[in-house]
PDB file of C-alpha atoms in Angstrom:
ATOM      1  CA  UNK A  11      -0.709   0.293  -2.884  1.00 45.00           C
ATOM      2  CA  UNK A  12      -2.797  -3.028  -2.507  1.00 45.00           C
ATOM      3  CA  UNK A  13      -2.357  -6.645  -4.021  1.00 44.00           C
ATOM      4  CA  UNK A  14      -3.962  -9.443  -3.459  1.00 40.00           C
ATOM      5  CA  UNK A  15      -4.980 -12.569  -5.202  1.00 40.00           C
ATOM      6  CA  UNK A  16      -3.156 -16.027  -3.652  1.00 40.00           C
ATOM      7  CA  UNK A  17      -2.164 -17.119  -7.380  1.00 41.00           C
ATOM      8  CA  UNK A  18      -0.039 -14.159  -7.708  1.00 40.00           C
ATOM      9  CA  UNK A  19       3.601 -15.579  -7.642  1.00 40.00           C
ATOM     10  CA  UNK A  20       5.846 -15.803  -4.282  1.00 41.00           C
ATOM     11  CA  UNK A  21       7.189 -12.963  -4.509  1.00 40.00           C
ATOM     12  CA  UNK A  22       4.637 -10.524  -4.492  1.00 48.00           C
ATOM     13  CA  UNK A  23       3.929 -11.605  -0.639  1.00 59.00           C
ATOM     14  CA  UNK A  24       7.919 -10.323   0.092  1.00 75.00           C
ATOM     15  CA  UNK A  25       6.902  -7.200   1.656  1.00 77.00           C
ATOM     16  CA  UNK A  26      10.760  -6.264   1.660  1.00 84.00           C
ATOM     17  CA  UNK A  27      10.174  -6.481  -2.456  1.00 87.00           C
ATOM     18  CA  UNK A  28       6.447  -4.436  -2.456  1.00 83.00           C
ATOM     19  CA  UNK A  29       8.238  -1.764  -0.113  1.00 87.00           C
ATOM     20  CA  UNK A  30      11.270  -1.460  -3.097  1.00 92.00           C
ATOM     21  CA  UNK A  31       8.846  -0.929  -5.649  1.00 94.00           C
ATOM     22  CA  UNK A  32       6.427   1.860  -3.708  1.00 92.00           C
ATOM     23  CA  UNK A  33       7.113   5.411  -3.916  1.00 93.00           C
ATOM     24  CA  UNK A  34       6.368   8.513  -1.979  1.00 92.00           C
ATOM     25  CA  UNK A  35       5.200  11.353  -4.886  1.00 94.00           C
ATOM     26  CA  UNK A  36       5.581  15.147  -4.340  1.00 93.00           C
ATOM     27  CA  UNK A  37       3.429  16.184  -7.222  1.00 92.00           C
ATOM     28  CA  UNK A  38       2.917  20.224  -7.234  1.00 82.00           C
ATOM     29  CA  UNK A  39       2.177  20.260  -3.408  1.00 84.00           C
ATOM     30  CA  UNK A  40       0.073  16.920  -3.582  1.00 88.00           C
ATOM     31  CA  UNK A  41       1.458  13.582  -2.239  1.00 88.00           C
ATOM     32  CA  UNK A  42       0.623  10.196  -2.487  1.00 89.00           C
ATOM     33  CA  UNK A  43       1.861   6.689  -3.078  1.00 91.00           C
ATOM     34  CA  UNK A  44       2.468   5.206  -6.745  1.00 94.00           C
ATOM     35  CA  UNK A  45       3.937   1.635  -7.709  1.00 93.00           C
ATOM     36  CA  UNK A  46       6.332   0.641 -10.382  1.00 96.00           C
ATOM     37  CA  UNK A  47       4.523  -1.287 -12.543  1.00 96.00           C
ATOM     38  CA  UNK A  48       7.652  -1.751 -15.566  1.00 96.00           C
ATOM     39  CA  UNK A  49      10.768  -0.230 -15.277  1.00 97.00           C
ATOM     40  CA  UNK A  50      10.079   2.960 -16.286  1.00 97.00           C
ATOM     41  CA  UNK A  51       6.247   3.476 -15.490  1.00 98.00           C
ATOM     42  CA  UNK A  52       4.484   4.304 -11.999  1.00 97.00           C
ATOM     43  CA  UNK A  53       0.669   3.966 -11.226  1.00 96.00           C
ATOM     44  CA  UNK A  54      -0.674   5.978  -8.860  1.00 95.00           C
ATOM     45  CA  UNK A  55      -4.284   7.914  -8.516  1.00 94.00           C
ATOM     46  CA  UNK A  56      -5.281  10.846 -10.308  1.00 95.00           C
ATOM     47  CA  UNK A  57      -5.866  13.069  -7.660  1.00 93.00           C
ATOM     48  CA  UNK A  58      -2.449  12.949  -6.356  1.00 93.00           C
ATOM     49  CA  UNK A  59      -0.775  14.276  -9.726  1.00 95.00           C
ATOM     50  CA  UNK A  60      -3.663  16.368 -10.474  1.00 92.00           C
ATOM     51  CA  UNK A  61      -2.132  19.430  -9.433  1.00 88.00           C
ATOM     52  CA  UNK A  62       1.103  18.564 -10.961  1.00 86.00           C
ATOM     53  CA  UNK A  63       0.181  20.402 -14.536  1.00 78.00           C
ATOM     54  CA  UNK A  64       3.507  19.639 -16.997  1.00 78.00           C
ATOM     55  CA  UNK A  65       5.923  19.794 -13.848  1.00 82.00           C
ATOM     56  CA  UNK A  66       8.272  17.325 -12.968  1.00 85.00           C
ATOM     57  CA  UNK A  67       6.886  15.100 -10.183  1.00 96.00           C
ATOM     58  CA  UNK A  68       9.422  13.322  -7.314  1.00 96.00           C
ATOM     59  CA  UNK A  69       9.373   9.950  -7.592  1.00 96.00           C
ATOM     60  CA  UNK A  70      11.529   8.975  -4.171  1.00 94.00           C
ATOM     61  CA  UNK A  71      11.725   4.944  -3.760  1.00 94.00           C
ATOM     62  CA  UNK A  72      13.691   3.577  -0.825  1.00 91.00           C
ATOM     63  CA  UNK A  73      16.384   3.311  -3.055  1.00 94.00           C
ATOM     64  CA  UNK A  74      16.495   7.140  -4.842  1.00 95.00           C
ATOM     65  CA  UNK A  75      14.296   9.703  -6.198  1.00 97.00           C
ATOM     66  CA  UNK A  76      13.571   9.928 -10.086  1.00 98.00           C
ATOM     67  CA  UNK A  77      11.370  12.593 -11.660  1.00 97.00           C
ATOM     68  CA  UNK A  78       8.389  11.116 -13.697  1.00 97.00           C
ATOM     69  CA  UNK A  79       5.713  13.276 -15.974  1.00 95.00           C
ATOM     70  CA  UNK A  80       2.394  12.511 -16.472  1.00 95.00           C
ATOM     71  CA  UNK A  81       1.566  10.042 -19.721  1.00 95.00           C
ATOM     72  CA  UNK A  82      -2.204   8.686 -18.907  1.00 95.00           C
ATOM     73  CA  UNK A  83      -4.794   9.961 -16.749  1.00 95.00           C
ATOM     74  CA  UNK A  84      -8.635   8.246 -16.229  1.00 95.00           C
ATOM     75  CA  UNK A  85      -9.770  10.466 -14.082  1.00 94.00           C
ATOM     76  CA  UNK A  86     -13.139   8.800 -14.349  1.00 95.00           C
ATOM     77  CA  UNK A  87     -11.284   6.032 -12.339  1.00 94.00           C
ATOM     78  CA  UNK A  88      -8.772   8.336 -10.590  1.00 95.00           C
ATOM     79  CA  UNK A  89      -5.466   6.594 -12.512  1.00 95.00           C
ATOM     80  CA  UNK A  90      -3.019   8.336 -13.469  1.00 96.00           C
ATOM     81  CA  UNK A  91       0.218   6.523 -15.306  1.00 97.00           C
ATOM     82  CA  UNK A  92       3.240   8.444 -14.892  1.00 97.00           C
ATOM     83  CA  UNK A  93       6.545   7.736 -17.203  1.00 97.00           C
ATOM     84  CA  UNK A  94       9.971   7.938 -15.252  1.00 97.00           C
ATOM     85  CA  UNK A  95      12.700  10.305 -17.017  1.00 96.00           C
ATOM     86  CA  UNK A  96      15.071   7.001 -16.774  1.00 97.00           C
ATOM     87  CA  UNK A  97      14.590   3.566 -16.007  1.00 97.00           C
ATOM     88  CA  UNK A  98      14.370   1.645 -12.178  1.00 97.00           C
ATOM     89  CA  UNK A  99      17.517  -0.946 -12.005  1.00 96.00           C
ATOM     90  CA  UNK A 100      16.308  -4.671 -11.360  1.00 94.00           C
ATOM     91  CA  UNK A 101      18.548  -4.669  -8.965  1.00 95.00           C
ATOM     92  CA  UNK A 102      16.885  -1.928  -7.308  1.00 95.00           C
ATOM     93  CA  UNK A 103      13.216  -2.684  -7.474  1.00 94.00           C
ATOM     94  CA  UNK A 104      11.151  -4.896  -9.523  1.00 94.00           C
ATOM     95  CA  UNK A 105       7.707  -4.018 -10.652  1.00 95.00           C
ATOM     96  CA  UNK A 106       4.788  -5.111  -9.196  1.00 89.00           C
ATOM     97  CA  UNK A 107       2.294  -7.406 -10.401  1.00 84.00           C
ATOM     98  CA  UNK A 108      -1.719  -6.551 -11.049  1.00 79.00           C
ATOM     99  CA  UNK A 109      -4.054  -8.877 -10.057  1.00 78.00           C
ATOM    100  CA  UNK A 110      -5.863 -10.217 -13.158  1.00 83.00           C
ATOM    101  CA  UNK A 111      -8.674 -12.116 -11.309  1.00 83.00           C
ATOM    102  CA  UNK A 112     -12.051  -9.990  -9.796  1.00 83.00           C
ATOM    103  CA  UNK A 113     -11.414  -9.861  -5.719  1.00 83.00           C
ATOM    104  CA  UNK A 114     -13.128 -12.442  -3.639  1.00 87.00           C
ATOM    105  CA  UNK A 115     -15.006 -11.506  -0.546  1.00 89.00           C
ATOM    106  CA  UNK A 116     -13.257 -12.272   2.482  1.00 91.00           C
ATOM    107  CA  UNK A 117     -10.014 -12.657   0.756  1.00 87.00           C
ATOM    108  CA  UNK A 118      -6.668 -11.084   2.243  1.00 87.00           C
ATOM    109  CA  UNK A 119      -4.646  -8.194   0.778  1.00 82.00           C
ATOM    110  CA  UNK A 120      -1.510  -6.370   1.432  1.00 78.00           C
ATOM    111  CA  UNK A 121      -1.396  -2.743   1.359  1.00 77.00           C
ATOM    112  CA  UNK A 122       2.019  -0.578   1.553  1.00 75.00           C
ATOM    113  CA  UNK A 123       1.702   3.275   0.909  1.00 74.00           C
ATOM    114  CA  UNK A 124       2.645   6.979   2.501  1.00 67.00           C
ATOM    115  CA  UNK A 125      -0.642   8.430   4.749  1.00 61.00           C
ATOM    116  CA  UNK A 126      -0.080  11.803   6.096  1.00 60.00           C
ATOM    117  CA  UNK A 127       0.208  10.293   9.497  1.00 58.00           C
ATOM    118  CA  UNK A 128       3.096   8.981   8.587  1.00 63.00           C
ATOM    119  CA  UNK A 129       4.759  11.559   7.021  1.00 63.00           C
ATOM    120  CA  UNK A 130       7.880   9.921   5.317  1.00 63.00           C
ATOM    121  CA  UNK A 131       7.817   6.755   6.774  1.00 69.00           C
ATOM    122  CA  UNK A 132       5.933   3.942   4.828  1.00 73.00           C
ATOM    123  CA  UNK A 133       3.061   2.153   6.346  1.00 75.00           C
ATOM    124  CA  UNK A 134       2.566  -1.562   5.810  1.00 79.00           C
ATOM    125  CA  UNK A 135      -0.854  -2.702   6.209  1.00 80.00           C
ATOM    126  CA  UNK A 136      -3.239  -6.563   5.316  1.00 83.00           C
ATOM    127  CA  UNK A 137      -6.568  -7.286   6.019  1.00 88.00           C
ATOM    128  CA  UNK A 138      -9.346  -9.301   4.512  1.00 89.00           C
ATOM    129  CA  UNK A 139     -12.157  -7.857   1.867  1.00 87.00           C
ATOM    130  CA  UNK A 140     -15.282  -7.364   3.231  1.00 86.00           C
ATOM    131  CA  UNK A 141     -17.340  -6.521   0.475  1.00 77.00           C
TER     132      UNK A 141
END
């Protein structure tokens, strides 16, 4: 998942925190990457859970696996909003915050998610926007 925006607070830029609060979904043979973004709700795109119908998706942080259904899909915007079946501990993971501000050309971002190239391990990635 991607942040970015330098008035976000300090500890957004901990990428030990954004790596706590990423997860690896298993969604009806789809994968993908979702975020906590409170402690029971995880944002992730569309397309990954599409293929999950009403069945329990994996949620697996670095910390544990939860299961998580479906609650809100734009699939005009390919979000999907997925409800945990109990809460993440603070002292496991803290959600993440969402930029409020439009993105500024050539400013940086962090990105932390699951590609299929890296199979279970997470990837940490930054650059700059270009356009």
């Amino acid at each position: 998942m991607t942040s970015y925006n330098s008035a976000m607070p300090e500890r957004s830029a901990d990428p030990e925190l954004m790596k706590a609060a990423c997860a690896l979904l298993d969604a009806g043979g789809s994968r993908g990457t979702g975020f906590l973004v409170s402690p029971e709700r995880v944002l992730t795109c569309h397309h990954v859970v599409r293929s999950a119908d009403d069945a329990p998706i994996l949620v697996s942080f670095p910390h544990g696996q939860y299961r998580a259904r479906v609650e809100l899909v734009d699939a005009e915007h390919d979000c999907a909003l997925l409800r945990l079946t109990q809460p993440v501990p603070a002292a496991d993971a803290r959600p993440l915050l969402l930029a409020t501000e439009p993105a500024a050309r050539g400013a940086a971002w962090e990105g932390y998610g699951f590609p299929a190239a890296t199979g279970q391990a997470g990837l940490l990635i930054e650059g700059r926007i270009q356009d």
